[in-house]
Amino acid sequence: MPSYERLSELLDPAATVLLTVECQQGVVGPDSALPELARAARTSGALANVARLVAAAHESGVQVIHAIAERRPDGRGANRNARLFHAAERLPVQQLSGTTAVRVAAPIEVSEQDFVVRRLHGLSPIQGTEVDALLRNLGCRTLVVTGVSANVAVPNAVFDAVNRGYRAVVVTDAIAGVPSDYTPAMIRHTLALVATLATTDEVLAAFGTTRRTRVTQA
């Protein structure tokens, strides 16, 4: 894990964005289309940690972007080129635009300053969405990645961020996947090769450090 000094340098509020990935009611909520994933996100503490990070980001002046996956009721424009997409079409809960399933899930709170970016296709929160343009316009250099799943969307987000020249920070206890032992394996053997790893408490401490520094300088 990085030192507090190194992490605080990476997490300069003016150049940092916190990304929550698919933390929506139909994925991690009580009536999830993917109950095993929802259970993993909640019992591991990952969802609660995402909420803590979002609250701290709001207080520290770090921009938050919530990446939501959804589909039109008629399915137009959605992918059908992988088993995952066909399986999703048969799930009892659909991530349909305008429904409660695609609202950010409790206990995460969305502020007026947050961006909520919705995608109708693909697997990545960044590729083919508004996220990259928003990050550049915001002056982002470091993207903090949280959410679900460690199986698909989270690594997609990390790889896309790195490929576009951003520094990625993965909050190891604020992401979840299935089965439960897959997440630490993905972090150790894949994400650690391309991203800085930190715990929620370490990121919160860095946010607090950067906030205190900004107040002192003011």
PDB file of C-alpha atoms in Angstrom:
ATOM      1  CA  MET A   1       0.000   0.000   0.000  1.00  0.00           C
ATOM      2  CA  PRO A   2       1.247   3.544  -0.688  1.00  0.00           C
ATOM      3  CA  SER A   3       2.418   5.905   2.024  1.00  0.00           C
ATOM      4  CA  TYR A   4      -0.005   8.608   3.149  1.00  0.00           C
ATOM      5  CA  GLU A   5       2.303  11.192   1.600  1.00  0.00           C
ATOM      6  CA  ARG A   6       2.288   9.437  -1.766  1.00  0.00           C
ATOM      7  CA  LEU A   7      -1.476   8.851  -1.668  1.00  0.00           C
ATOM      8  CA  SER A   8      -2.177  12.448  -0.648  1.00  0.00           C
ATOM      9  CA  GLU A   9      -0.103  13.606  -3.603  1.00  0.00           C
ATOM     10  CA  LEU A  10      -2.053  11.344  -5.960  1.00  0.00           C
ATOM     11  CA  LEU A  11      -5.405  12.475  -4.541  1.00  0.00           C
ATOM     12  CA  ASP A  12      -5.127  16.221  -5.040  1.00  0.00           C
ATOM     13  CA  PRO A  13      -8.830  17.242  -4.924  1.00  0.00           C
ATOM     14  CA  ALA A  14      -8.445  19.567  -7.908  1.00  0.00           C
ATOM     15  CA  ALA A  15      -7.222  16.706 -10.094  1.00  0.00           C
ATOM     16  CA  THR A  16      -9.040  13.691  -8.629  1.00  0.00           C
ATOM     17  CA  VAL A  17     -12.388  12.125  -9.526  1.00  0.00           C
ATOM     18  CA  LEU A  18     -14.131   9.364  -7.577  1.00  0.00           C
ATOM     19  CA  LEU A  19     -15.954   6.894  -9.831  1.00  0.00           C
ATOM     20  CA  THR A  20     -18.673   4.582  -8.538  1.00  0.00           C
ATOM     21  CA  VAL A  21     -19.369   1.718 -10.929  1.00  0.00           C
ATOM     22  CA  GLU A  22     -22.872   0.223 -11.250  1.00  0.00           C
ATOM     23  CA  CYS A  23     -23.779   0.934  -7.623  1.00  0.00           C
ATOM     24  CA  GLN A  24     -27.443   0.951  -8.620  1.00  0.00           C
ATOM     25  CA  GLN A  25     -30.503  -0.547  -6.973  1.00  0.00           C
ATOM     26  CA  GLY A  26     -31.003  -3.231  -9.610  1.00  0.00           C
ATOM     27  CA  VAL A  27     -27.436  -4.478  -9.118  1.00  0.00           C
ATOM     28  CA  VAL A  28     -26.514  -4.016  -5.444  1.00  0.00           C
ATOM     29  CA  GLY A  29     -29.918  -3.174  -3.921  1.00  0.00           C
ATOM     30  CA  PRO A  30     -32.264  -5.480  -1.967  1.00  0.00           C
ATOM     31  CA  ASP A  31     -34.149  -6.427  -5.152  1.00  0.00           C
ATOM     32  CA  SER A  32     -31.065  -6.997  -7.263  1.00  0.00           C
ATOM     33  CA  ALA A  33     -31.095  -8.872 -10.548  1.00  0.00           C
ATOM     34  CA  LEU A  34     -27.828 -10.390  -9.291  1.00  0.00           C
ATOM     35  CA  PRO A  35     -28.511 -11.376  -5.665  1.00  0.00           C
ATOM     36  CA  GLU A  36     -25.140 -13.109  -5.185  1.00  0.00           C
ATOM     37  CA  LEU A  37     -23.276  -9.992  -6.288  1.00  0.00           C
ATOM     38  CA  ALA A  38     -25.530  -7.745  -4.199  1.00  0.00           C
ATOM     39  CA  ARG A  39     -24.920  -9.952  -1.166  1.00  0.00           C
ATOM     40  CA  ALA A  40     -21.160  -9.835  -1.733  1.00  0.00           C
ATOM     41  CA  ALA A  41     -21.209  -6.042  -2.047  1.00  0.00           C
ATOM     42  CA  ARG A  42     -23.128  -5.663   1.195  1.00  0.00           C
ATOM     43  CA  THR A  43     -21.683  -8.398   3.407  1.00  0.00           C
ATOM     44  CA  SER A  44     -18.101  -7.510   2.472  1.00  0.00           C
ATOM     45  CA  GLY A  45     -18.711  -3.894   3.449  1.00  0.00           C
ATOM     46  CA  ALA A  46     -17.838  -2.719  -0.065  1.00  0.00           C
ATOM     47  CA  LEU A  47     -21.090  -0.834  -0.627  1.00  0.00           C
ATOM     48  CA  ALA A  48     -20.875   0.861   2.774  1.00  0.00           C
ATOM     49  CA  ASN A  49     -17.289   1.830   1.981  1.00  0.00           C
ATOM     50  CA  VAL A  50     -18.343   3.345  -1.338  1.00  0.00           C
ATOM     51  CA  ALA A  51     -20.876   5.437   0.579  1.00  0.00           C
ATOM     52  CA  ARG A  52     -18.168   6.566   3.022  1.00  0.00           C
ATOM     53  CA  LEU A  53     -15.878   7.548   0.162  1.00  0.00           C
ATOM     54  CA  VAL A  54     -18.621   9.483  -1.635  1.00  0.00           C
ATOM     55  CA  ALA A  55     -19.486  11.385   1.553  1.00  0.00           C
ATOM     56  CA  ALA A  56     -15.814  12.237   2.113  1.00  0.00           C
ATOM     57  CA  ALA A  57     -15.407  13.289  -1.515  1.00  0.00           C
ATOM     58  CA  HIS A  58     -18.330  15.688  -1.155  1.00  0.00           C
ATOM     59  CA  GLU A  59     -16.747  17.179   1.955  1.00  0.00           C
ATOM     60  CA  SER A  60     -13.260  17.369   0.442  1.00  0.00           C
ATOM     61  CA  GLY A  61     -14.244  18.866  -2.898  1.00  0.00           C
ATOM     62  CA  VAL A  62     -13.424  15.750  -4.911  1.00  0.00           C
ATOM     63  CA  GLN A  63     -15.685  15.359  -7.934  1.00  0.00           C
ATOM     64  CA  VAL A  64     -17.897  12.243  -7.984  1.00  0.00           C
ATOM     65  CA  ILE A  65     -19.169  10.434 -11.078  1.00  0.00           C
ATOM     66  CA  HIS A  66     -21.711   7.623 -10.792  1.00  0.00           C
ATOM     67  CA  ALA A  67     -21.577   5.216 -13.759  1.00  0.00           C
ATOM     68  CA  ILE A  68     -24.900   3.470 -14.360  1.00  0.00           C
ATOM     69  CA  ALA A  69     -25.615   0.584 -16.758  1.00  0.00           C
ATOM     70  CA  GLU A  70     -29.115   0.519 -18.201  1.00  0.00           C
ATOM     71  CA  ARG A  71     -31.090  -0.464 -21.269  1.00  0.00           C
ATOM     72  CA  ARG A  72     -34.105   0.826 -23.154  1.00  0.00           C
ATOM     73  CA  PRO A  73     -37.349  -1.130 -22.660  1.00  0.00           C
ATOM     74  CA  ASP A  74     -37.198  -2.099 -26.347  1.00  0.00           C
ATOM     75  CA  GLY A  75     -33.543  -3.121 -26.072  1.00  0.00           C
ATOM     76  CA  ARG A  76     -32.511  -1.008 -29.037  1.00  0.00           C
ATOM     77  CA  GLY A  77     -28.783  -0.281 -29.136  1.00  0.00           C
ATOM     78  CA  ALA A  78     -27.902  -2.907 -26.517  1.00  0.00           C
ATOM     79  CA  ASN A  79     -25.158  -5.461 -27.118  1.00  0.00           C
ATOM     80  CA  ARG A  80     -26.009  -9.066 -27.991  1.00  0.00           C
ATOM     81  CA  ASN A  81     -22.537 -10.274 -28.866  1.00  0.00           C
ATOM     82  CA  ALA A  82     -21.637 -12.117 -25.632  1.00  0.00           C
ATOM     83  CA  ARG A  83     -23.191 -14.663 -23.277  1.00  0.00           C
ATOM     84  CA  LEU A  84     -23.358 -12.050 -20.526  1.00  0.00           C
ATOM     85  CA  PHE A  85     -25.762  -9.873 -22.501  1.00  0.00           C
ATOM     86  CA  HIS A  86     -28.065 -12.777 -23.354  1.00  0.00           C
ATOM     87  CA  ALA A  87     -28.118 -13.841 -19.708  1.00  0.00           C
ATOM     88  CA  ALA A  88     -28.966 -10.285 -18.634  1.00  0.00           C
ATOM     89  CA  GLU A  89     -31.998 -10.252 -20.938  1.00  0.00           C
ATOM     90  CA  ARG A  90     -33.456 -13.206 -19.027  1.00  0.00           C
ATOM     91  CA  LEU A  91     -32.966 -11.817 -15.510  1.00  0.00           C
ATOM     92  CA  PRO A  92     -36.125 -11.148 -13.475  1.00  0.00           C
ATOM     93  CA  VAL A  93     -35.031  -7.572 -12.713  1.00  0.00           C
ATOM     94  CA  GLN A  94     -34.163  -5.469 -15.742  1.00  0.00           C
ATOM     95  CA  GLN A  95     -31.991  -2.348 -15.638  1.00  0.00           C
ATOM     96  CA  LEU A  96     -34.511  -0.305 -17.609  1.00  0.00           C
ATOM     97  CA  SER A  97     -34.097   3.426 -18.164  1.00  0.00           C
ATOM     98  CA  GLY A  98     -36.274   5.504 -15.860  1.00  0.00           C
ATOM     99  CA  THR A  99     -36.968   2.738 -13.334  1.00  0.00           C
ATOM    100  CA  THR A 100     -35.863   2.441  -9.705  1.00  0.00           C
ATOM    101  CA  ALA A 101     -33.406  -0.287 -10.764  1.00  0.00           C
ATOM    102  CA  VAL A 102     -31.093   2.329 -12.302  1.00  0.00           C
ATOM    103  CA  ARG A 103     -31.096   4.733  -9.358  1.00  0.00           C
ATOM    104  CA  VAL A 104     -27.955   4.971  -7.223  1.00  0.00           C
ATOM    105  CA  ALA A 105     -28.405   2.571  -4.325  1.00  0.00           C
ATOM    106  CA  ALA A 106     -28.514   3.435  -0.624  1.00  0.00           C
ATOM    107  CA  PRO A 107     -26.555   4.183   1.462  1.00  0.00           C
ATOM    108  CA  ILE A 108     -24.732   6.164  -1.244  1.00  0.00           C
ATOM    109  CA  GLU A 109     -25.892   9.775  -1.384  1.00  0.00           C
ATOM    110  CA  VAL A 110     -25.880  11.739  -4.641  1.00  0.00           C
ATOM    111  CA  SER A 111     -25.257  15.476  -4.428  1.00  0.00           C
ATOM    112  CA  GLU A 112     -26.198  18.175  -6.916  1.00  0.00           C
ATOM    113  CA  GLN A 113     -22.536  18.452  -7.890  1.00  0.00           C
ATOM    114  CA  ASP A 114     -22.245  14.784  -8.858  1.00  0.00           C
ATOM    115  CA  PHE A 115     -22.458  13.531 -12.411  1.00  0.00           C
ATOM    116  CA  VAL A 116     -24.603  10.487 -13.181  1.00  0.00           C
ATOM    117  CA  VAL A 117     -23.493   8.962 -16.476  1.00  0.00           C
ATOM    118  CA  ARG A 118     -25.739   6.321 -18.043  1.00  0.00           C
ATOM    119  CA  ARG A 119     -24.696   3.859 -20.729  1.00  0.00           C
ATOM    120  CA  LEU A 120     -26.918   1.754 -22.967  1.00  0.00           C
ATOM    121  CA  HIS A 121     -24.278  -0.583 -24.352  1.00  0.00           C
ATOM    122  CA  GLY A 122     -20.993  -2.285 -23.675  1.00  0.00           C
ATOM    123  CA  LEU A 123     -19.155  -3.352 -20.554  1.00  0.00           C
ATOM    124  CA  SER A 124     -17.114  -0.294 -19.656  1.00  0.00           C
ATOM    125  CA  PRO A 125     -18.098   2.780 -17.642  1.00  0.00           C
ATOM    126  CA  ILE A 126     -15.591   4.795 -19.712  1.00  0.00           C
ATOM    127  CA  GLN A 127     -15.370   3.454 -23.257  1.00  0.00           C
ATOM    128  CA  GLY A 128     -18.156   4.911 -25.396  1.00  0.00           C
ATOM    129  CA  THR A 129     -19.579   7.096 -22.607  1.00  0.00           C
ATOM    130  CA  GLU A 130     -19.278  10.732 -21.526  1.00  0.00           C
ATOM    131  CA  VAL A 131     -16.916   9.866 -18.689  1.00  0.00           C
ATOM    132  CA  ASP A 132     -13.612  10.414 -20.519  1.00  0.00           C
ATOM    133  CA  ALA A 133     -14.647  13.840 -21.843  1.00  0.00           C
ATOM    134  CA  LEU A 134     -15.891  14.837 -18.388  1.00  0.00           C
ATOM    135  CA  LEU A 135     -12.623  13.740 -16.768  1.00  0.00           C
ATOM    136  CA  ARG A 136     -10.575  15.786 -19.203  1.00  0.00           C
ATOM    137  CA  ASN A 137     -12.778  18.852 -18.849  1.00  0.00           C
ATOM    138  CA  LEU A 138     -12.535  18.532 -15.060  1.00  0.00           C
ATOM    139  CA  GLY A 139      -8.733  18.428 -15.206  1.00  0.00           C
ATOM    140  CA  CYS A 140      -8.637  14.923 -13.771  1.00  0.00           C
ATOM    141  CA  ARG A 141      -5.297  13.180 -13.425  1.00  0.00           C
ATOM    142  CA  THR A 142      -6.263  10.496 -10.882  1.00  0.00           C
ATOM    143  CA  LEU A 143      -9.365   8.324 -11.092  1.00  0.00           C
ATOM    144  CA  VAL A 144     -10.425   6.509  -7.921  1.00  0.00           C
ATOM    145  CA  VAL A 145     -12.393   3.391  -8.881  1.00  0.00           C
ATOM    146  CA  THR A 146     -15.029   1.752  -6.668  1.00  0.00           C
ATOM    147  CA  GLY A 147     -18.114  -0.420  -7.133  1.00  0.00           C
ATOM    148  CA  VAL A 148     -19.001  -3.621  -8.981  1.00  0.00           C
ATOM    149  CA  SER A 149     -18.129  -5.933 -10.362  1.00  0.00           C
ATOM    150  CA  ALA A 150     -14.565  -7.083  -9.964  1.00  0.00           C
ATOM    151  CA  ASN A 151     -15.428  -9.629 -12.637  1.00  0.00           C
ATOM    152  CA  VAL A 152     -16.165  -7.236 -15.499  1.00  0.00           C
ATOM    153  CA  ALA A 153     -16.939  -3.519 -15.145  1.00  0.00           C
ATOM    154  CA  VAL A 154     -14.323  -2.558 -12.548  1.00  0.00           C
ATOM    155  CA  PRO A 155     -11.322  -3.969 -14.450  1.00  0.00           C
ATOM    156  CA  ASN A 156     -12.759  -2.453 -17.635  1.00  0.00           C
ATOM    157  CA  ALA A 157     -12.826   0.943 -15.932  1.00  0.00           C
ATOM    158  CA  VAL A 158      -9.271   0.601 -14.631  1.00  0.00           C
ATOM    159  CA  PHE A 159      -7.822  -0.517 -17.966  1.00  0.00           C
ATOM    160  CA  ASP A 160      -9.659   2.199 -19.884  1.00  0.00           C
ATOM    161  CA  ALA A 161      -8.472   4.856 -17.427  1.00  0.00           C
ATOM    162  CA  VAL A 162      -4.858   3.730 -17.697  1.00  0.00           C
ATOM    163  CA  ASN A 163      -5.053   3.452 -21.492  1.00  0.00           C
ATOM    164  CA  ARG A 164      -6.248   7.066 -21.600  1.00  0.00           C
ATOM    165  CA  GLY A 165      -3.384   8.350 -19.469  1.00  0.00           C
ATOM    166  CA  TYR A 166      -5.084   8.690 -16.073  1.00  0.00           C
ATOM    167  CA  ARG A 167      -3.560   7.369 -12.867  1.00  0.00           C
ATOM    168  CA  ALA A 168      -5.904   4.791 -11.375  1.00  0.00           C
ATOM    169  CA  VAL A 169      -6.419   4.162  -7.669  1.00  0.00           C
ATOM    170  CA  VAL A 170      -8.389   1.024  -6.806  1.00  0.00           C
ATOM    171  CA  VAL A 171      -9.994   1.028  -3.363  1.00  0.00           C
ATOM    172  CA  THR A 172      -9.553  -2.630  -2.494  1.00  0.00           C
ATOM    173  CA  ASP A 173     -12.330  -2.890   0.099  1.00  0.00           C
ATOM    174  CA  ALA A 174     -14.797  -0.804  -1.927  1.00  0.00           C
ATOM    175  CA  ILE A 175     -15.154  -3.189  -4.865  1.00  0.00           C
ATOM    176  CA  ALA A 176     -16.897  -6.562  -4.973  1.00  0.00           C
ATOM    177  CA  GLY A 177     -17.316  -9.524  -7.276  1.00  0.00           C
ATOM    178  CA  VAL A 178     -18.345 -13.169  -7.282  1.00  0.00           C
ATOM    179  CA  PRO A 179     -17.352 -15.583  -5.975  1.00  0.00           C
ATOM    180  CA  SER A 180     -16.040 -13.725  -2.955  1.00  0.00           C
ATOM    181  CA  ASP A 181     -12.509 -15.125  -3.266  1.00  0.00           C
ATOM    182  CA  TYR A 182     -12.239 -13.890  -6.856  1.00  0.00           C
ATOM    183  CA  THR A 183     -12.020 -10.205  -5.911  1.00  0.00           C
ATOM    184  CA  PRO A 184      -8.733 -10.369  -3.947  1.00  0.00           C
ATOM    185  CA  ALA A 185      -7.260 -12.584  -6.677  1.00  0.00           C
ATOM    186  CA  MET A 186      -8.212 -10.074  -9.378  1.00  0.00           C
ATOM    187  CA  ILE A 187      -6.776  -7.232  -7.299  1.00  0.00           C
ATOM    188  CA  ARG A 188      -3.513  -9.006  -6.527  1.00  0.00           C
ATOM    189  CA  HIS A 189      -2.785 -10.570  -9.899  1.00  0.00           C
ATOM    190  CA  THR A 190      -4.253  -8.030 -12.319  1.00  0.00           C
ATOM    191  CA  LEU A 191      -5.246  -4.620 -10.971  1.00  0.00           C
ATOM    192  CA  ALA A 192      -2.104  -4.279  -8.855  1.00  0.00           C
ATOM    193  CA  LEU A 193      -0.079  -4.308 -12.067  1.00  0.00           C
ATOM    194  CA  VAL A 194      -1.697  -1.152 -13.424  1.00  0.00           C
ATOM    195  CA  ALA A 195      -3.191   0.755 -10.485  1.00  0.00           C
ATOM    196  CA  THR A 196      -2.303   2.063  -7.049  1.00  0.00           C
ATOM    197  CA  LEU A 197      -4.046   0.012  -4.371  1.00  0.00           C
ATOM    198  CA  ALA A 198      -5.418   1.568  -1.199  1.00  0.00           C
ATOM    199  CA  THR A 199      -8.025   0.807   1.437  1.00  0.00           C
ATOM    200  CA  THR A 200     -11.022   2.982   2.196  1.00  0.00           C
ATOM    201  CA  ASP A 201      -9.446   4.188   5.427  1.00  0.00           C
ATOM    202  CA  GLU A 202      -6.252   5.138   3.614  1.00  0.00           C
ATOM    203  CA  VAL A 203      -8.147   7.109   0.984  1.00  0.00           C
ATOM    204  CA  LEU A 204     -10.268   8.801   3.659  1.00  0.00           C
ATOM    205  CA  ALA A 205      -7.099   9.771   5.533  1.00  0.00           C
ATOM    206  CA  ALA A 206      -5.636  11.193   2.319  1.00  0.00           C
ATOM    207  CA  PHE A 207      -8.825  13.129   1.608  1.00  0.00           C
ATOM    208  CA  GLY A 208      -8.626  14.529   5.126  1.00  0.00           C
ATOM    209  CA  THR A 209      -4.981  15.468   4.648  1.00  0.00           C
ATOM    210  CA  THR A 210      -5.649  17.259   1.363  1.00  0.00           C
ATOM    211  CA  ARG A 211      -8.632  19.057   2.884  1.00  0.00           C
ATOM    212  CA  ARG A 212      -6.591  20.242   5.882  1.00  0.00           C
ATOM    213  CA  THR A 213      -3.794  21.384   3.555  1.00  0.00           C
ATOM    214  CA  ARG A 214      -6.235  23.354   1.423  1.00  0.00           C
ATOM    215  CA  VAL A 215      -7.795  25.022   4.468  1.00  0.00           C
ATOM    216  CA  THR A 216      -4.360  25.910   5.879  1.00  0.00           C
ATOM    217  CA  GLN A 217      -3.241  27.402   2.571  1.00  0.00           C
ATOM    218  CA  ALA A 218      -6.451  29.435   2.322  1.00  0.00           C
TER     219      ALA A 218
END
